N, CA and C atoms as an extended XYZ file, in Angstrom:
453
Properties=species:S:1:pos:R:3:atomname:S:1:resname:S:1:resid:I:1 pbc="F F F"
N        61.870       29.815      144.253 N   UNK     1
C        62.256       31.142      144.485 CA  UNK     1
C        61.512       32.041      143.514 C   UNK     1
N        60.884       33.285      144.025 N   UNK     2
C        60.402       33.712      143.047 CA  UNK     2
C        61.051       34.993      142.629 C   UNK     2
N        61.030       35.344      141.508 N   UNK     3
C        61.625       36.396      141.466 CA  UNK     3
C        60.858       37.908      141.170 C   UNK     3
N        61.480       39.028      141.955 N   UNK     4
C        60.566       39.712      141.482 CA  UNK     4
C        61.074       40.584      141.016 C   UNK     4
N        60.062       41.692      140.415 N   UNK     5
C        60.840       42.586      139.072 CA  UNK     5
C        60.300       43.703      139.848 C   UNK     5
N        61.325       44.485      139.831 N   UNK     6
C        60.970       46.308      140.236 CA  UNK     6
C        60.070       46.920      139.616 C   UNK     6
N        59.795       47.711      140.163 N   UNK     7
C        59.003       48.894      138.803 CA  UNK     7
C        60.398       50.113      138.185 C   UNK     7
N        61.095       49.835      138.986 N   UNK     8
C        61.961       50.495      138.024 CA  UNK     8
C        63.191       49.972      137.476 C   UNK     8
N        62.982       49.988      136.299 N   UNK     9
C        63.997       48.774      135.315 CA  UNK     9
C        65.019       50.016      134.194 C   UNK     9
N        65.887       49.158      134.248 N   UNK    10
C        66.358       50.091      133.451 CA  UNK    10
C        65.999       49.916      131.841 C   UNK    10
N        66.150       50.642      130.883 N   UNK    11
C        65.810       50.316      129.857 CA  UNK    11
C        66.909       51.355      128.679 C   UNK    11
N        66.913       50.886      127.818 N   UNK    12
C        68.229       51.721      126.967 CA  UNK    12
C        67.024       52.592      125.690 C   UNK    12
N        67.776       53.802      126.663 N   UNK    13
C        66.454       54.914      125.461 CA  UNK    13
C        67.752       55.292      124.216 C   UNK    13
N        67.370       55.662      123.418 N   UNK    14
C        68.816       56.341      122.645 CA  UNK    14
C        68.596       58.012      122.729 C   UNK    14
N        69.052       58.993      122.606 N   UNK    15
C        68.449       60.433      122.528 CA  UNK    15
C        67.880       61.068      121.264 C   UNK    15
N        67.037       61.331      121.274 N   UNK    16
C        66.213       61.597      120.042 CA  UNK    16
C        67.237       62.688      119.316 C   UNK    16
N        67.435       62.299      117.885 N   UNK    17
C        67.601       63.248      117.100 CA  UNK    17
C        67.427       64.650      117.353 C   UNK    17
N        68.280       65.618      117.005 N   UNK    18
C        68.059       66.904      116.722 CA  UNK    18
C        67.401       66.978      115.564 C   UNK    18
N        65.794       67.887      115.486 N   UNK    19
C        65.119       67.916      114.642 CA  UNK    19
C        65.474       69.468      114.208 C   UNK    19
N        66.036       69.158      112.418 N   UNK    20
C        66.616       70.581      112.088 CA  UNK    20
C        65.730       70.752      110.852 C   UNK    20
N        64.092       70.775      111.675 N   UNK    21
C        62.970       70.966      110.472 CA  UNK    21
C        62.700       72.419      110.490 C   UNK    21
N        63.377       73.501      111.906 N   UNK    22
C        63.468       74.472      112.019 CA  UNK    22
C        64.338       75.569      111.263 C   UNK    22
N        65.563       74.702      111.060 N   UNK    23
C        66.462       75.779      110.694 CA  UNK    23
C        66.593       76.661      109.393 C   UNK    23
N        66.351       76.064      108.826 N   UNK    24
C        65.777       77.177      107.234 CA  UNK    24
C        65.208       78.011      107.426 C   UNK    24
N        64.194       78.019      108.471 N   UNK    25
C        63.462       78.932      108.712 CA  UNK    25
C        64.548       80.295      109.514 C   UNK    25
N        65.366       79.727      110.519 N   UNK    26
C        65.927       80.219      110.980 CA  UNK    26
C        66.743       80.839      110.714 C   UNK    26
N        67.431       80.694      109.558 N   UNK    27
C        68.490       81.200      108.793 CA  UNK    27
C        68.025       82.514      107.919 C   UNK    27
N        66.779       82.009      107.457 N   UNK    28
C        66.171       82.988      106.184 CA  UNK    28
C        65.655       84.382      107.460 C   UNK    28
N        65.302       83.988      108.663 N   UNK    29
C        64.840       85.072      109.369 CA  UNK    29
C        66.160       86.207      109.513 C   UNK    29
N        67.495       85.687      110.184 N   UNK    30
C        68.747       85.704      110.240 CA  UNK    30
C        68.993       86.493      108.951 C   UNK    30
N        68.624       86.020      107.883 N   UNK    31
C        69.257       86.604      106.930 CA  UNK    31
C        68.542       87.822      106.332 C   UNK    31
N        67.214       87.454      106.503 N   UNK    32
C        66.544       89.025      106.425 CA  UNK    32
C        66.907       89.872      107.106 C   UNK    32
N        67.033       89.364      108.677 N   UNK    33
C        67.297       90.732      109.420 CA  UNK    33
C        68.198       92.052      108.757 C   UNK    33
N        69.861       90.834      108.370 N   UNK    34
C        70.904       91.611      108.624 CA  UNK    34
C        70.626       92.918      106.975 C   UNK    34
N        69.625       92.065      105.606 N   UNK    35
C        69.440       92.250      104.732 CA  UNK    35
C        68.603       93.755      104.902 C   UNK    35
N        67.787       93.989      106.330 N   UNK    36
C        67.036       95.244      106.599 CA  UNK    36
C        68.127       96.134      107.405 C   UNK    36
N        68.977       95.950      108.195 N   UNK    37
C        69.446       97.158      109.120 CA  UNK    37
C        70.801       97.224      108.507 C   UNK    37
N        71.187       96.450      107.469 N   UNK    38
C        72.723       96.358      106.427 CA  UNK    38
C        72.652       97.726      105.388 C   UNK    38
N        72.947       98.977      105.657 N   UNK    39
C        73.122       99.842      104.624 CA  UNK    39
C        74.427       99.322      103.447 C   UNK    39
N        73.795       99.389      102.180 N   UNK    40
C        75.275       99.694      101.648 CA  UNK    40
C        75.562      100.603      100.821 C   UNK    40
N        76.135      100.753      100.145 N   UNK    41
C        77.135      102.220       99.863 CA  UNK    41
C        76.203      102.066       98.184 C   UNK    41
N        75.696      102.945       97.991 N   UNK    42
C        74.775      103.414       96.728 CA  UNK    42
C        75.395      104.562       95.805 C   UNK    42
N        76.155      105.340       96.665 N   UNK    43
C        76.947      105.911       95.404 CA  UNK    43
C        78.001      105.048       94.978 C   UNK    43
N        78.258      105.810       93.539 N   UNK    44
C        78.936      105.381       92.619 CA  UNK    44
C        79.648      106.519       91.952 C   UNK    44
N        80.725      106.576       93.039 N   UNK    45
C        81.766      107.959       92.953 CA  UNK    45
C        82.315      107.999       91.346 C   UNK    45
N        82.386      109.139       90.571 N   UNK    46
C        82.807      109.176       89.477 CA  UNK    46
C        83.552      110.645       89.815 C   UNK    46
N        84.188      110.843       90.659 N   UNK    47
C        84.854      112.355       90.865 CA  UNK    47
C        85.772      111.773       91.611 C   UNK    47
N        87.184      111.857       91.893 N   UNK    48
C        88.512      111.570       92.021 CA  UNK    48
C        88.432      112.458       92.997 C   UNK    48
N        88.907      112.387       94.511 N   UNK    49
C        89.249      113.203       95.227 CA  UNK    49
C        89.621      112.429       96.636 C   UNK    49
N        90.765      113.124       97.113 N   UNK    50
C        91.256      112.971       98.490 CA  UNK    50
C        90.935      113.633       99.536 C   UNK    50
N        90.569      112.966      100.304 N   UNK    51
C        89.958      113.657      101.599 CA  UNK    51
C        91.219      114.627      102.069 C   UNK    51
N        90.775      116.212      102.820 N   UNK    52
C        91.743      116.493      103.862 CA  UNK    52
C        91.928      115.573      105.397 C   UNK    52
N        92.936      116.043      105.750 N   UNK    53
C        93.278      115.588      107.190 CA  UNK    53
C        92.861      116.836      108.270 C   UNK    53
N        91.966      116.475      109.256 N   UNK    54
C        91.815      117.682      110.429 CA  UNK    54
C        91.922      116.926      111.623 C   UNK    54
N        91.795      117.727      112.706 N   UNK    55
C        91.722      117.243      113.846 CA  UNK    55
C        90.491      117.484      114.563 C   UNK    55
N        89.717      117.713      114.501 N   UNK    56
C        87.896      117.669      114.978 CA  UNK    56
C        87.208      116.729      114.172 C   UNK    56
N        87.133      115.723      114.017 N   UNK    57
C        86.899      114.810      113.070 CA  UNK    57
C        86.194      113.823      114.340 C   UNK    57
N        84.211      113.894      113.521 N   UNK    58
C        83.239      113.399      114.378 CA  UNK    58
C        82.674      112.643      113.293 C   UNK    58
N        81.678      111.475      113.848 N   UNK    59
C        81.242      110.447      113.306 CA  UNK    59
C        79.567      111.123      113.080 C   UNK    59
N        79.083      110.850      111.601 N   UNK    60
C        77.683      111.390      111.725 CA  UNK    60
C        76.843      110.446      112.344 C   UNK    60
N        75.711      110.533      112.827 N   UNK    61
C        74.468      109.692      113.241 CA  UNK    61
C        73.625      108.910      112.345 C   UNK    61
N        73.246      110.348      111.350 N   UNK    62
C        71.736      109.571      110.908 CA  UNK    62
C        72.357      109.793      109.486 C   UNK    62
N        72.559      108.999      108.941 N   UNK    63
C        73.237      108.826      107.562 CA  UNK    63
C        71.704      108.982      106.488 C   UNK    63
N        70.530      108.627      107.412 N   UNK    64
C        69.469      108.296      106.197 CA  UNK    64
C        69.516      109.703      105.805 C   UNK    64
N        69.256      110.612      106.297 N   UNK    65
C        68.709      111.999      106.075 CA  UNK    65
C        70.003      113.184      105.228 C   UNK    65
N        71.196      112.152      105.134 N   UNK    66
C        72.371      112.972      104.162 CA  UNK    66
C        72.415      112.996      102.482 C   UNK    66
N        72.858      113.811      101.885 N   UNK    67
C        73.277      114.036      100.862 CA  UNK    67
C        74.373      114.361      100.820 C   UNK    67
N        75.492      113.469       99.925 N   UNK    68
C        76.516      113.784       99.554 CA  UNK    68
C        76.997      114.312       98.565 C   UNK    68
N        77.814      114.990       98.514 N   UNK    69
C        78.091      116.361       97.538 CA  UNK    69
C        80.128      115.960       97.094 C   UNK    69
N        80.056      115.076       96.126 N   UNK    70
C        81.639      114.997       95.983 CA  UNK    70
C        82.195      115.957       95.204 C   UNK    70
N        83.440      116.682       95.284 N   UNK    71
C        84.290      117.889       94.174 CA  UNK    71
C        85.435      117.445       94.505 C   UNK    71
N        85.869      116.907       93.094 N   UNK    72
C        87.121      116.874       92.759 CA  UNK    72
C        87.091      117.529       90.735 C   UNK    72
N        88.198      117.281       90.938 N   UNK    73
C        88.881      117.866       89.518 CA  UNK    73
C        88.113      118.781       89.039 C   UNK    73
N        87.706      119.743       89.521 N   UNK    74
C        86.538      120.494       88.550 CA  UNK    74
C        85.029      120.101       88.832 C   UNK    74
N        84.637      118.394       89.264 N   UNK    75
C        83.430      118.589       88.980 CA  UNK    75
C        83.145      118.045       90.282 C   UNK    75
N        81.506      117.951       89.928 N   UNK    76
C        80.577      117.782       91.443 CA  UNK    76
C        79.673      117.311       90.963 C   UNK    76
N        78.920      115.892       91.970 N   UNK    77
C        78.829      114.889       91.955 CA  UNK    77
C        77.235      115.226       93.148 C   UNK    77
N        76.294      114.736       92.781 N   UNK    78
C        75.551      114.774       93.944 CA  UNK    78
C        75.173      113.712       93.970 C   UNK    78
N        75.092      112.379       95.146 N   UNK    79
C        74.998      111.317       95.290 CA  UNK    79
C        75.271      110.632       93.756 C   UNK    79
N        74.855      109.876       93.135 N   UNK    80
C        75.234      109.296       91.982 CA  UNK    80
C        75.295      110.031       90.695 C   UNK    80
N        75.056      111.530       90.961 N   UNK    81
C        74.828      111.856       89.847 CA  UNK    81
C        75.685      113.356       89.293 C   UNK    81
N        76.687      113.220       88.533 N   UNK    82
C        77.163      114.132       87.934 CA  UNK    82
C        76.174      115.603       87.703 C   UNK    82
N        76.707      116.813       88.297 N   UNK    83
C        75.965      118.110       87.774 CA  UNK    83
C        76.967      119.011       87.477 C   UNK    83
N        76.078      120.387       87.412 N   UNK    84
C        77.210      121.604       87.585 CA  UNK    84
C        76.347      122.920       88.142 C   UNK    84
N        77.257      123.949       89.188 N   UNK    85
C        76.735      124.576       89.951 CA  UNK    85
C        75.102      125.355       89.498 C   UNK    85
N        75.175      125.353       88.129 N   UNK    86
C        73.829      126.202       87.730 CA  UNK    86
C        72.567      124.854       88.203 C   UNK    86
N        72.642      123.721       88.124 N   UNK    87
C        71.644      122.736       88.328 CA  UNK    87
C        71.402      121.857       89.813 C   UNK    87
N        72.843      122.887       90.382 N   UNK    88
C        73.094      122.187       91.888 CA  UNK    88
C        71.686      122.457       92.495 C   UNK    88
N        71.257      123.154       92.913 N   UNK    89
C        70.392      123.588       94.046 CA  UNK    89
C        69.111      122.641       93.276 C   UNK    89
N        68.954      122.919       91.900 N   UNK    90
C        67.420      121.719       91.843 CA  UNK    90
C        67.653      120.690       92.041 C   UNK    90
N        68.694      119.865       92.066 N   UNK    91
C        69.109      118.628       91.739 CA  UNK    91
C        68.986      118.255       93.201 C   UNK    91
N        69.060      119.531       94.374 N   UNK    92
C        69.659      119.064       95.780 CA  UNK    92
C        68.196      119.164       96.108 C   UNK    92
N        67.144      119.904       95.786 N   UNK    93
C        65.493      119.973       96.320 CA  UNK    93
C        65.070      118.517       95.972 C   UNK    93
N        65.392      117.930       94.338 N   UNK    94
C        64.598      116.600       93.832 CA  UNK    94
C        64.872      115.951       94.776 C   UNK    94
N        66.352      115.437       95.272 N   UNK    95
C        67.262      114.709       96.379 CA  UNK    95
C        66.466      114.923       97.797 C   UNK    95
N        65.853      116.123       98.150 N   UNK    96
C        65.423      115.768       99.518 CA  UNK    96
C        64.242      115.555       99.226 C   UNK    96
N        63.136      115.765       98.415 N   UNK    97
C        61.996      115.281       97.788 CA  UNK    97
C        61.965      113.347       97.856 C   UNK    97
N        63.065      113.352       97.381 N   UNK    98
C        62.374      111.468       97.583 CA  UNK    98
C        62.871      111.131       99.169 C   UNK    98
N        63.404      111.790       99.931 N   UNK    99
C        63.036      111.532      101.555 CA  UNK    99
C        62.055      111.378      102.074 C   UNK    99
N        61.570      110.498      103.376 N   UNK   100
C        61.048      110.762      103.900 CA  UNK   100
C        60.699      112.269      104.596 C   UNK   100
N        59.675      112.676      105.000 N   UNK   101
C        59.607      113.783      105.691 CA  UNK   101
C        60.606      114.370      106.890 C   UNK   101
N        60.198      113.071      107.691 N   UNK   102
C        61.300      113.028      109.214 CA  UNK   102
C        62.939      113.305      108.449 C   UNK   102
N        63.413      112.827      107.792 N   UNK   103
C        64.479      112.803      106.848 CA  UNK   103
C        64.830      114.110      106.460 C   UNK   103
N        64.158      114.419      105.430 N   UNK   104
C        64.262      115.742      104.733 CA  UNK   104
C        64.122      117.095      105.541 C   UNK   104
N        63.463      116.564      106.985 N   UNK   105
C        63.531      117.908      108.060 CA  UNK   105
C        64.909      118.052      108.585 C   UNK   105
N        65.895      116.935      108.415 N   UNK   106
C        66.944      117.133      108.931 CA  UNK   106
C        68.089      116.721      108.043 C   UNK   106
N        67.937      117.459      107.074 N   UNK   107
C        69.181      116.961      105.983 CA  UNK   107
C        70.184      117.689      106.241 C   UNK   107
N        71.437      117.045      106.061 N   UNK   108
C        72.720      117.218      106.029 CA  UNK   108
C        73.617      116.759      104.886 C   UNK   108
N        73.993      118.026      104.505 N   UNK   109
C        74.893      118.079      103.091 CA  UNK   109
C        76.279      117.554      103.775 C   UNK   109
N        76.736      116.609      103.279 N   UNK   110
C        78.219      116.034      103.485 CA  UNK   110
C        78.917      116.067      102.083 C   UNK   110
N        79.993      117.444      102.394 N   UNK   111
C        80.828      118.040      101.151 CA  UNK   111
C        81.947      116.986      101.953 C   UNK   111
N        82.115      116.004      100.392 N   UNK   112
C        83.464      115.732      100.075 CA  UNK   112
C        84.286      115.698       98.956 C   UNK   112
N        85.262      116.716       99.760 N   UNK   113
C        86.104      118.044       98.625 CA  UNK   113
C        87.563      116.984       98.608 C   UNK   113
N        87.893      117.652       97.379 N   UNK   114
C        89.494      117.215       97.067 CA  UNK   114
C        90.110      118.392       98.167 C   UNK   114
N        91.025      117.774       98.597 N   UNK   115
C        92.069      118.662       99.205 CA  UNK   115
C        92.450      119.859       98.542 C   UNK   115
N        92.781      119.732       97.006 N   UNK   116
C        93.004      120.845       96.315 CA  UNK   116
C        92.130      121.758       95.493 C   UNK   116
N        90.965      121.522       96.091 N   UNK   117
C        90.076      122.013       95.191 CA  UNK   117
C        90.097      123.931       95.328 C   UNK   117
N        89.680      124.328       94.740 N   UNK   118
C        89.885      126.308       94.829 CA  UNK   118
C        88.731      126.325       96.242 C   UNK   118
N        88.957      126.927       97.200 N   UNK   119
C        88.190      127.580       98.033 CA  UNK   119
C        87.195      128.136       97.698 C   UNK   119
N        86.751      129.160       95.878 N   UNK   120
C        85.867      129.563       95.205 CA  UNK   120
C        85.248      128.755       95.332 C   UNK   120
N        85.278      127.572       94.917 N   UNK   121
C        84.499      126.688       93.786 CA  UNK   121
C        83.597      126.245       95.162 C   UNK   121
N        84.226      125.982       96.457 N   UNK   122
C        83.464      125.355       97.801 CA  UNK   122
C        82.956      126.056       97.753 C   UNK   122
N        83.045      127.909       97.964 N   UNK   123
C        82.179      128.758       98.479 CA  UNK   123
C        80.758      129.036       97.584 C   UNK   123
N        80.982      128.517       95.909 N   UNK   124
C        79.973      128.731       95.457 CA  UNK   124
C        79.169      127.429       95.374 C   UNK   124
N        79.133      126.527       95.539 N   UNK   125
C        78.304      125.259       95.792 CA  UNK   125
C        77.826      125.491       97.254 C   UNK   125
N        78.666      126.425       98.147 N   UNK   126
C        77.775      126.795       99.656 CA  UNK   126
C        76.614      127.496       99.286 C   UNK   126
N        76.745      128.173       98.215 N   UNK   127
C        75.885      129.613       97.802 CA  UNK   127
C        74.498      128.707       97.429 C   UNK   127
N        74.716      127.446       96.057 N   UNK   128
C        73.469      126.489       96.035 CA  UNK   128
C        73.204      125.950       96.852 C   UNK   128
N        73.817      126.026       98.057 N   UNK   129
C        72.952      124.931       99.291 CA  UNK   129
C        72.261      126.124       99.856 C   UNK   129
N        72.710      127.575      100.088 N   UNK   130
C        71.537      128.187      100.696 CA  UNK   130
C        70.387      128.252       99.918 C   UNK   130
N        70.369      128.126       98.567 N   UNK   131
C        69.398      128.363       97.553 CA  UNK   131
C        68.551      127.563       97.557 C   UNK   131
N        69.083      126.465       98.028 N   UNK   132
C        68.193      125.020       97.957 CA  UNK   132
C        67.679      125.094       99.440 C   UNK   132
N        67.739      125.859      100.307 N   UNK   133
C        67.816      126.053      101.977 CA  UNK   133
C        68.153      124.144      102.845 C   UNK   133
N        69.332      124.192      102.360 N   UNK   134
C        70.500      123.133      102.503 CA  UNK   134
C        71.346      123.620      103.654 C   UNK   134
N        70.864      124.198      105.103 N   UNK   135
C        71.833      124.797      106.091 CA  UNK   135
C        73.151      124.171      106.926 C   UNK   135
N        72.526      123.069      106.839 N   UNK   136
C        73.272      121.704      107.685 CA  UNK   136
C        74.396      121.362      106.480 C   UNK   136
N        75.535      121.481      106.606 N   UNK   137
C        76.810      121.372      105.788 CA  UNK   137
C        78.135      121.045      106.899 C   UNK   137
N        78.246      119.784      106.517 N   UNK   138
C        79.176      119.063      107.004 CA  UNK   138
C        80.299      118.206      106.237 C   UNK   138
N        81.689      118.855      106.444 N   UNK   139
C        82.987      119.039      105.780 CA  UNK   139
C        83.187      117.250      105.920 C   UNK   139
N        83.667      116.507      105.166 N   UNK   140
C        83.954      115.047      105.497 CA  UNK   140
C        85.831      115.441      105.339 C   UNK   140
N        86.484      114.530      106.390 N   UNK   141
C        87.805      114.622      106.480 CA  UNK   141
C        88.304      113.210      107.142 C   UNK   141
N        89.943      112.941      106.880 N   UNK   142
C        90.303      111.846      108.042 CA  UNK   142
C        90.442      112.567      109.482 C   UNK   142
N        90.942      111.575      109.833 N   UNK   143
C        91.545      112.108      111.133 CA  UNK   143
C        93.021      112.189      111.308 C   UNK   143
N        93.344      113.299      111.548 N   UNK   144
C        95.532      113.302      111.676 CA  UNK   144
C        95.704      112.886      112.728 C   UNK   144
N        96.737      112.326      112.304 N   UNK   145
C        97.473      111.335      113.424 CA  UNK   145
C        98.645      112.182      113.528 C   UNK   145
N        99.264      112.122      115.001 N   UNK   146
C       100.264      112.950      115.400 CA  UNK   146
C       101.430      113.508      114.642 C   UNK   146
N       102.074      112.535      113.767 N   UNK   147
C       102.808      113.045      113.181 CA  UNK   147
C       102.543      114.209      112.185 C   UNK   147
N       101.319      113.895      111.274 N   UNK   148
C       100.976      114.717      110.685 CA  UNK   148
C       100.981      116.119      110.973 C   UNK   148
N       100.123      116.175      112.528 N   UNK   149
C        99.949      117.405      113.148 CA  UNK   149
C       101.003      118.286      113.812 C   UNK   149
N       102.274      117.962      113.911 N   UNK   150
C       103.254      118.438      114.039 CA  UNK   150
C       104.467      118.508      112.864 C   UNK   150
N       103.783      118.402      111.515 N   UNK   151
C       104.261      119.310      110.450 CA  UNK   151
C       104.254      120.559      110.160 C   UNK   151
């Protein structure tokens, strides 16, 4: 009897390893990304203040092109750096100076005031933003929630 053999035999493959000669690579790409489009918070508030509560309360866009302006207790704060109204307006030109161009064409002052601060004291730090031609001034606030608004 003879026997004969197929051409197709079975044979026991095992499944090749997952080759994870990739993934370092993959991770470090991963981790750059989030390391480029991840803003984080660069000031370093040294002025005490509570936001007001309003009800028109909108989300800004382009955060690159802002300057923040904090007043509480008396003083004011421009991004990290402690001033006072006589040095506001140069301090706010140096500030759009290290912008980009595209940036600095569209700056937006984001005043965040203590709730109790004198109405003066806002109106004359408005006075150094025209000086500095700082037009774009945008009030930072929460948002009231109903109860509030029917106090």
């Amino acid at each position: 009897m003879i026997r004969m053999q197929s051409k197709f035999h079975r044979s026991s493959h095992e499944l090749p390893g997952l080759n994870l000669a990739s993934m370092p690579d993959l991770i470090f790409t991963v981790l750059f990304f989030f390391m480029l489009v991840t803003h984080m918070r660069d000031d370093d508030v040294k002025v005490r203040y509570e936001v007001p509560a309003g009800t028109e309360v909108q989300k800004l866009e382009q955060k690159s092109s802002v300057i923040n302006i904090y007043i509480g207790q008396g003083r004011i704060q421009v991004n990290g750096q402690l001033t006072d109204l006589e040095h506001l307006a140069s301090l706010l030109n140096k500030e759009r100076s290290k912008m980009a161009p595209e940036n600095a064409e569209h700056l937006t002052v984001s005043l965040k005031a203590d709730k109790k601060t004198p109405m003066g004291l806002i109106a004359d730090v408005k006075a150094a933003l025209q000086q500095s031609f700082a037009l774009r001034v945008n009030y930072s606030g929460t948002e009231m929630n109903s109860q509030q608004n029917n106090r």
